[in-house]
XYZ file of C-alpha atoms in Angstrom:
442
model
C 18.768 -21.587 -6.145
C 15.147 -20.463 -5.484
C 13.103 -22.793 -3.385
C 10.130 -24.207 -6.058
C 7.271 -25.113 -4.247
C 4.731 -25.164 -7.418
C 4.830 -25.009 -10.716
C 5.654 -21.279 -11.474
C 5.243 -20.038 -7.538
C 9.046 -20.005 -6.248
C 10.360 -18.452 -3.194
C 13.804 -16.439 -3.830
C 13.687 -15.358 -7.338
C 15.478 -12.691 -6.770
C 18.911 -12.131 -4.854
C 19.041 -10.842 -1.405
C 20.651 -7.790 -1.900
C 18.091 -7.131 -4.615
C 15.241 -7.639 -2.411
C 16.800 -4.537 0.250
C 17.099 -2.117 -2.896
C 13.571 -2.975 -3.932
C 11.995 -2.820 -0.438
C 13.519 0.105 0.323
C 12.010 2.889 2.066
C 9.761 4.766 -0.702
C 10.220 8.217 0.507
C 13.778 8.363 2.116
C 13.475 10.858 4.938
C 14.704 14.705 4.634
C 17.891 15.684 5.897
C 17.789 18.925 8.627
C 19.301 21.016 5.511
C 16.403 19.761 3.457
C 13.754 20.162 5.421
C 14.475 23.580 6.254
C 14.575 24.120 1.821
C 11.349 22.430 1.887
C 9.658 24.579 5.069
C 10.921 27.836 3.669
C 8.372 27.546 0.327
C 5.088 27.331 3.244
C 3.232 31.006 2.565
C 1.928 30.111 6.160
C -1.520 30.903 4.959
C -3.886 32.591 7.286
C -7.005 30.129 7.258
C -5.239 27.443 5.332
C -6.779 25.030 3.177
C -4.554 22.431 3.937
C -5.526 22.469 7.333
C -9.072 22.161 6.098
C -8.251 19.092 3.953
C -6.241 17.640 6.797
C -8.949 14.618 8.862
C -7.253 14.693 12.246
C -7.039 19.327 11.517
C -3.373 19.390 12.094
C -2.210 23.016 12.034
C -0.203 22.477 9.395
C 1.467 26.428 8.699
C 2.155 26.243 12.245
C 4.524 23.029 12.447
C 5.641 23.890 9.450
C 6.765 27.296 10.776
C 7.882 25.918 13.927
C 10.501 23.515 11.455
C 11.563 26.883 9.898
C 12.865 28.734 13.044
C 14.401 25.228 14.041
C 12.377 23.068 16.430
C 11.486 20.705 15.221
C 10.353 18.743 18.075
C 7.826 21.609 18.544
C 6.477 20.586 15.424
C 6.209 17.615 16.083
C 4.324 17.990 19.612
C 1.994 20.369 16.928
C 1.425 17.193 15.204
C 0.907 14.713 17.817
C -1.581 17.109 19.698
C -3.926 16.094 17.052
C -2.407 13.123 15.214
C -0.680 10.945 17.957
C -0.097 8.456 15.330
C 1.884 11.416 12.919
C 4.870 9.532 12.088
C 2.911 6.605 10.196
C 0.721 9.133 8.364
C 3.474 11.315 6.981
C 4.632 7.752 5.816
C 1.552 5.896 4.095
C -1.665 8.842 4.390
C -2.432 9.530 0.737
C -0.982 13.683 0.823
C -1.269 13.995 -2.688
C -5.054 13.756 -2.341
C -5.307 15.866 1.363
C -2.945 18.567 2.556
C -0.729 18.797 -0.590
C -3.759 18.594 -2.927
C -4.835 21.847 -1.080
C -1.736 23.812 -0.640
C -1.876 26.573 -2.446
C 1.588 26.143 -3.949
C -0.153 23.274 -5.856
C -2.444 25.890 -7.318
C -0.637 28.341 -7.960
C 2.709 26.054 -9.510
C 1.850 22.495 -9.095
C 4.095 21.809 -6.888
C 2.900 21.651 -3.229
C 5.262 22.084 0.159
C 6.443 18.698 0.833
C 3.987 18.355 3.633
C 4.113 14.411 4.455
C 7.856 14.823 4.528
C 8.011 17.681 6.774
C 6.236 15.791 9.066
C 8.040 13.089 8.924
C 10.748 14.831 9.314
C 9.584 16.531 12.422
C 7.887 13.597 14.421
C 11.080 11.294 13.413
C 13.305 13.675 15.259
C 10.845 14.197 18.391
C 10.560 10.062 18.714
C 14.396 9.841 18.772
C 15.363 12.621 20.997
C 12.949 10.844 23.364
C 13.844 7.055 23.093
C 17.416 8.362 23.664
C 16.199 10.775 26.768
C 14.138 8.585 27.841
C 11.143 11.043 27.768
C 7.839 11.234 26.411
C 5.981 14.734 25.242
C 2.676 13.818 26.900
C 1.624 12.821 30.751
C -1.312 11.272 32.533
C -3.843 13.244 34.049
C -4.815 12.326 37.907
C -6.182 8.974 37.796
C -10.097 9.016 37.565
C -10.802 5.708 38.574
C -12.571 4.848 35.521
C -11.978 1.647 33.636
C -12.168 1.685 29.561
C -12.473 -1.362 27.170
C -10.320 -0.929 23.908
C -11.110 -3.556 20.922
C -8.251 -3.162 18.214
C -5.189 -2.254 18.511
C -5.110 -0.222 15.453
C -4.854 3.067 14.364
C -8.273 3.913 15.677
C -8.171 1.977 18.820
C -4.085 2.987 19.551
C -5.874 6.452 19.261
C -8.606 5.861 21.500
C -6.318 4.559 24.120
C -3.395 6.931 24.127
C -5.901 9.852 24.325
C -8.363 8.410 27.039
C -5.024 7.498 29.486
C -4.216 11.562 29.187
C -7.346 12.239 30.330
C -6.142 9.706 33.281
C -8.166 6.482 32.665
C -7.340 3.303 33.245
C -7.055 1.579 29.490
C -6.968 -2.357 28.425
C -6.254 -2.751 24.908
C -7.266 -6.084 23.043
C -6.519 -7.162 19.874
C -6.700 -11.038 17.841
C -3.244 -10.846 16.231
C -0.075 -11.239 18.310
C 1.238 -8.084 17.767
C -0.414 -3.964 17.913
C -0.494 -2.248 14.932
C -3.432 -3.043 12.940
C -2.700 -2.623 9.521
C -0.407 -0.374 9.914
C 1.846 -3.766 11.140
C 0.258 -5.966 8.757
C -1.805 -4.422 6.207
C 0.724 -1.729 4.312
C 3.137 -2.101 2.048
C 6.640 -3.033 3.272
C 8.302 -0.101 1.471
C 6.373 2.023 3.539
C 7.433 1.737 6.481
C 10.963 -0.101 6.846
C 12.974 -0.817 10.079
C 10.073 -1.873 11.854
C 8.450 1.737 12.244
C 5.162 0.186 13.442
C 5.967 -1.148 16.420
C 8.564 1.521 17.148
C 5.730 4.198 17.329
C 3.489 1.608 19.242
C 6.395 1.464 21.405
C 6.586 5.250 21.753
C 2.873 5.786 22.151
C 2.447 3.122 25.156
C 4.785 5.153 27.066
C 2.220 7.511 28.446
C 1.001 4.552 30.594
C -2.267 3.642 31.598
C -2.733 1.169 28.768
C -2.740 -2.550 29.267
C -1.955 -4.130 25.945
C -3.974 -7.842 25.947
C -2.971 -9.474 22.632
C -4.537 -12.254 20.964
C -7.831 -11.642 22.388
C -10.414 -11.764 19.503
C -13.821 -10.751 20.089
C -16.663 -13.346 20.167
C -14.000 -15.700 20.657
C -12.159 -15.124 23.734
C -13.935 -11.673 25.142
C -17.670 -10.972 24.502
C -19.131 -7.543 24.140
C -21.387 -7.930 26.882
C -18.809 -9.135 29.359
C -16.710 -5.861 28.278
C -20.010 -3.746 28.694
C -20.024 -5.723 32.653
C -16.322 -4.914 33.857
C -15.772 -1.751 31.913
C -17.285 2.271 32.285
C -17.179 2.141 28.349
C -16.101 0.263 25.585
C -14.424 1.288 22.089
C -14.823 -1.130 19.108
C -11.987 -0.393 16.291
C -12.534 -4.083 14.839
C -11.228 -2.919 11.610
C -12.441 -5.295 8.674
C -11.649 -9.014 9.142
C -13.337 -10.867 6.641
C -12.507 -10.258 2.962
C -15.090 -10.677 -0.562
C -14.588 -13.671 -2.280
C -14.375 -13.289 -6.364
C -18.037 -15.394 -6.506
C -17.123 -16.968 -9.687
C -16.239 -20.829 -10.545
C -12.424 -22.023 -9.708
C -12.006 -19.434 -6.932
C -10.798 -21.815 -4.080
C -8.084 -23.190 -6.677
C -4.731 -22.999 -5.948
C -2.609 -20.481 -6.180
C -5.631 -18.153 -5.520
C -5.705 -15.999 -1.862
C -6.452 -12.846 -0.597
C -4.346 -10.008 -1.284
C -4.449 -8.621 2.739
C -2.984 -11.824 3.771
C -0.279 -11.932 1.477
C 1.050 -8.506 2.543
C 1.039 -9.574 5.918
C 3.310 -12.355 5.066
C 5.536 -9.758 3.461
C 5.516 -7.518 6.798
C 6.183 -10.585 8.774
C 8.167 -12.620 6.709
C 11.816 -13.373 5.314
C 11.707 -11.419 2.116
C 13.770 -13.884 0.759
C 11.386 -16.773 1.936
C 8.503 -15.488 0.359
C 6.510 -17.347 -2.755
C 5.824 -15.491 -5.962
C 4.604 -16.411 -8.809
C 5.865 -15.947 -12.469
C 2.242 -14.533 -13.699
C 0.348 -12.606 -11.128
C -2.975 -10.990 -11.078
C -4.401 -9.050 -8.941
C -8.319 -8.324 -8.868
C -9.322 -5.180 -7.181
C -8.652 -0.994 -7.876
C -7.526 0.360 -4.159
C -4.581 0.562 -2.327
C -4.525 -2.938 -1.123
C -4.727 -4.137 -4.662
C -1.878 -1.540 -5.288
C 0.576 -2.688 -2.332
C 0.085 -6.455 -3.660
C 0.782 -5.697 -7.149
C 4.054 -3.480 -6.974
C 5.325 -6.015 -4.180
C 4.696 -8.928 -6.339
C 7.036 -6.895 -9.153
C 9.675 -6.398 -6.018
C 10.176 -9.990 -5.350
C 10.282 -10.905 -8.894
C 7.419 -11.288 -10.479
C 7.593 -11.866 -14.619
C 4.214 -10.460 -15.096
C 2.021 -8.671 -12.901
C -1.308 -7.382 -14.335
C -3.938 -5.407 -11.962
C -7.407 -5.745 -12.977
C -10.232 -3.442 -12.012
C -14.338 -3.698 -13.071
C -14.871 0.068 -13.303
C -12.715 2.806 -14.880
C -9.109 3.665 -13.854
C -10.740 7.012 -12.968
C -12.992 5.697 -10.088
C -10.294 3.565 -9.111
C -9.951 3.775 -4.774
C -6.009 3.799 -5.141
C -4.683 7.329 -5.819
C -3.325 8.737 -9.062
C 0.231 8.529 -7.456
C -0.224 4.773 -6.460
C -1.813 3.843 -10.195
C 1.868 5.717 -11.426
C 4.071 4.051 -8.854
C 2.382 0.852 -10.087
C 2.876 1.732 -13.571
C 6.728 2.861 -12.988
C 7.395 -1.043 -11.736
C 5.890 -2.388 -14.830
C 2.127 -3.078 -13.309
C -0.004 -3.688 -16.052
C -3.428 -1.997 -15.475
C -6.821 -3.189 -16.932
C -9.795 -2.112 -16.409
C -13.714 -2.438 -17.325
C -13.236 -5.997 -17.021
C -14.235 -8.742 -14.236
C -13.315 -12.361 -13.318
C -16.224 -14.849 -14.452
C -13.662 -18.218 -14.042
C -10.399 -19.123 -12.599
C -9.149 -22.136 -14.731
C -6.746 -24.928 -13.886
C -6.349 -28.372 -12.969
C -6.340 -28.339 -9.574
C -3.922 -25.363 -9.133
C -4.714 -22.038 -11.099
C -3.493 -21.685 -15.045
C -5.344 -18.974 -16.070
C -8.349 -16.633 -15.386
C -11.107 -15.334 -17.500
C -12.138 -11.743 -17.773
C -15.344 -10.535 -19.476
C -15.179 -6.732 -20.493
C -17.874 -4.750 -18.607
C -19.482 -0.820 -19.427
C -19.787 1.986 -16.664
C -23.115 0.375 -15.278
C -20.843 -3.391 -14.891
C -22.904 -4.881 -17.867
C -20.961 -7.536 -20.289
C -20.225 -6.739 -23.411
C -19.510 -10.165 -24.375
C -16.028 -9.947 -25.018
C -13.679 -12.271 -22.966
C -10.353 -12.914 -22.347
C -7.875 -14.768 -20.546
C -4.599 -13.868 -18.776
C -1.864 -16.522 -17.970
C -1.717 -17.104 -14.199
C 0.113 -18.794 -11.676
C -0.962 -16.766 -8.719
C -4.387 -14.730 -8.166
C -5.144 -12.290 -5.569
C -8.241 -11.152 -4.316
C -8.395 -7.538 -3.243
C -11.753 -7.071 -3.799
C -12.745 -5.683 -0.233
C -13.698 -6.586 3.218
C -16.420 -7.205 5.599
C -17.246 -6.341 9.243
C -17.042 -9.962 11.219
C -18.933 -9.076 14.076
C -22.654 -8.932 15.093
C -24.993 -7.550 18.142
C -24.858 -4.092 16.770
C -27.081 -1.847 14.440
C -25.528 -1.925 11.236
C -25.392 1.241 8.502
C -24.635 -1.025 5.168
C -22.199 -3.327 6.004
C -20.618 -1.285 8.874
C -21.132 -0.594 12.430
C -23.728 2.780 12.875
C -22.686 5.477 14.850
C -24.056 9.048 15.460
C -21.707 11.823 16.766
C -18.204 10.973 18.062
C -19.186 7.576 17.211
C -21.613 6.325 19.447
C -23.249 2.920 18.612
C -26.563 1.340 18.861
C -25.701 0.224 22.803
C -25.341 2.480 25.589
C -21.551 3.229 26.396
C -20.124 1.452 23.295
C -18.526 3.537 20.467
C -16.898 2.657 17.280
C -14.706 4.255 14.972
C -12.039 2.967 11.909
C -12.832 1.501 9.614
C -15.654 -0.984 11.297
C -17.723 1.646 11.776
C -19.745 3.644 8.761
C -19.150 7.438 7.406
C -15.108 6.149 7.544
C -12.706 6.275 4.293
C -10.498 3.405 5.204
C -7.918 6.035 5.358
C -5.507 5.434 8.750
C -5.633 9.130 9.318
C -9.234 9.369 9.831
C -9.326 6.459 11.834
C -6.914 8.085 14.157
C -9.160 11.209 14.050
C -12.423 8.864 14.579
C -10.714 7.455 17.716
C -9.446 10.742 19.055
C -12.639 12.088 18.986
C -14.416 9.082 20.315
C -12.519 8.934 23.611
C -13.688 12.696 24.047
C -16.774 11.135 23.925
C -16.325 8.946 26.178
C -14.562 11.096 28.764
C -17.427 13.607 28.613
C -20.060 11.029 29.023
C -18.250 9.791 32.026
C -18.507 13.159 33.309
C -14.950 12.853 33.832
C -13.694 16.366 33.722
């Protein structure tokens, strides 16, 4: 029987071996047959746009052509070159909006080459021949003495780190939560990335050595940034966004109401079959977070799951392929419309919409949607000070240098960022070129 723990919000609604169909891996990797199919349709363009399109410039005819003649783990040392964290981004980067969007097989028969896949495919093999050789495809430099402050252990600082120990520095990674990852451990959607992939790459990555991984460490808390900026030659700040938006209207601490991010984290962390739903969800927000939360609520069990967004579907941050996938689960989708109440006695019942135009102005119609559970995936905020801000992010100039001599920042704490992991990778790449150079280093 399903364990009730409020009225309508029960945890086990559905059986277990319904919850492993429906958290299933998305994208099922290609088979060595298939991915040769799939390479084979690359025109291996001479100045390719996909490359162009790519944020960490993977050159992508080149693996792709390197899968073709069968090696594969060539490809995949292609990829890493540039993308050490390759094997996550064929798995959640949105393709259908980079590389595939450009490919010229998209153009020409809307189809693209099955470039996330391929990569997959190619950076999936690599990682296993190694963990079963016991080898990894990249080695320190000599050791150059230097000492290098990481904060955030996600995709940008992982980045950071793995490149600045080739170079042969000495690396100490911190993060708050008890595990590395970022949100690619906590923040993506389960049927994403399945058999604990996350930590399996972090695994993989941590092999070059030189990196010193100092969990549950938050900034301002227990490390300051001007006791990093005392015992370090640099410092990288990959804070990511900690604090999330709250709705602003009347009856949002009710409840039943939470914040979308922290519910998906409970879903990467958690018991599938231990995990509350309710029997009416709503979800307020239009990008990929709101997304994840909404199609996972319909994968536990959810009755009714309704997304709600203020602007048009078209300016929506989620992709066209997420607002489908969301759709194909039975995801309602509203939009123009914003919360203005969350009603209930005590817990949530229901929540109040007022339709809005393109410029967010009422219209003075209203509604009200049924709800048991609420969540907010509005956005987040930067929780950290002592820095010049652009907006509500960190500033940087360049390869991400900050306000403060030999502090950069780069992911998605720090401004000119699209909260996409793949250009945080690229932002922390580039940043601990940066730094090496400034060091005068090599």
């Amino acid at each position: 029987m399903p364990n009730q723990l409020s009225a309508g919000i029960v945890a086990g609604r559905l059986a277990p071996e319904e919850l492993d169909a429906n958290f299933g891996d998305l994208h099922p990797p290609l088979s060595g047959h298939e991915a040769l199919v799939a390479a084979d349709r690359c025109y291996f363009c001479h100045d390719a746009p996909c490359i162009a399109a790519c944020p960490t410039d993977i050159d992508i005819p080149l693996f792709i052509r390197q899968i073709a003649t069968g090696t594969p783990e060539a490809a995949a040392k292609t990829i890493l070159s540039q993308n050490i964290l390759g094997g996550m981004c064929a798995r959640v980067c949105p393709t259908e909006t980079l590389c595939e969007e450009a490919c010229v097989r998209e153009a020409a028969e809307g189809k693209p080459v099955k470039i996330g896949q391929l990569q997959r495919y190619a950076t999936d093999t690599l990682m296993q021949s190694g963990m079963e050789a016991g080898t990894h495809p990249f080695s320190r430099a000599a050791s150059t003495g230097r000492k290098i402050a990481v904060v955030g252990a996600g995709p940008a600082g992982l980045a950071c780190a793995h490149r600045l120990a080739m170079k042969g520095h000495d690396v100490v990674l911190f993060d708050a939560k008890p595990k590395a990852g970022g949100l690619n451990e906590y923040g993506i959607a389960a049927y994403k990335t399945v058999d604990g992939f996350a930590q399996a790459e972090v695994d993989w990555l941590m092999q070059i050595g030189g990196i010193t991984l100092e969990s549950g460490k938050a900034l301002g808390r227990d490390i300051t940034l001007d006791g990093l900026r005392g015992d370090f030659d640099a410092v990288f700040l990959g804070l990511g966004l900690g604090g999330v938006n709250a709705l602003g209207v009347s009856g949002d601490n009710k409840d039943g109401v939470r914040d979308a991010v922290d519910f998906i984290a409970d879903l990467r962390q958690g018991d599938l079959s231990d995990l509350p739903v309710g029997r009416d969800v709503v979800i307020i927000g239009g990008g990929m977070t709101a997304v994840d939360a909404a199609v996972q609520s319909k994968l536990l069990g959810a009755l009714n799951v309704t997304l709600v967004y203020r602007r048009s579907r078209a300016r929506m941050n989620a992709s066209v392929f997420e607002q489908d996938l969301a759709a194909s689960k039975g995801v309602r989708i509203i939009c123009n419309a914003q919360p203005v109440a969350v009603h209930g006695n005590g817990s949530v019942r229901e929540i109040e919409f007022a339709y809005v135009g393109d410029d967010l102005s009422e219209t003075g119609e209203t509604f009200r949607l049924a709800a048991d559970q609420v969540f907010r995936a509005i956005g987040q905020s930067l929780e950290f000070d002592g820095l010049d801000l652009d907006g509500r992010k960190i500033a940087v100039s360049g390869a991400g240098k900050t306000s403060l001599d030999g502090v950069w920042a780069g992911g998605d704490c720090a401004a000119g960022g699209d909260d996409l992991t793949v250009t945080a990778v690229a932002e922390g790449r580039d940043a601990a070129e940066d730094i090496h150079a400034t060091l005068g280093a090599g």
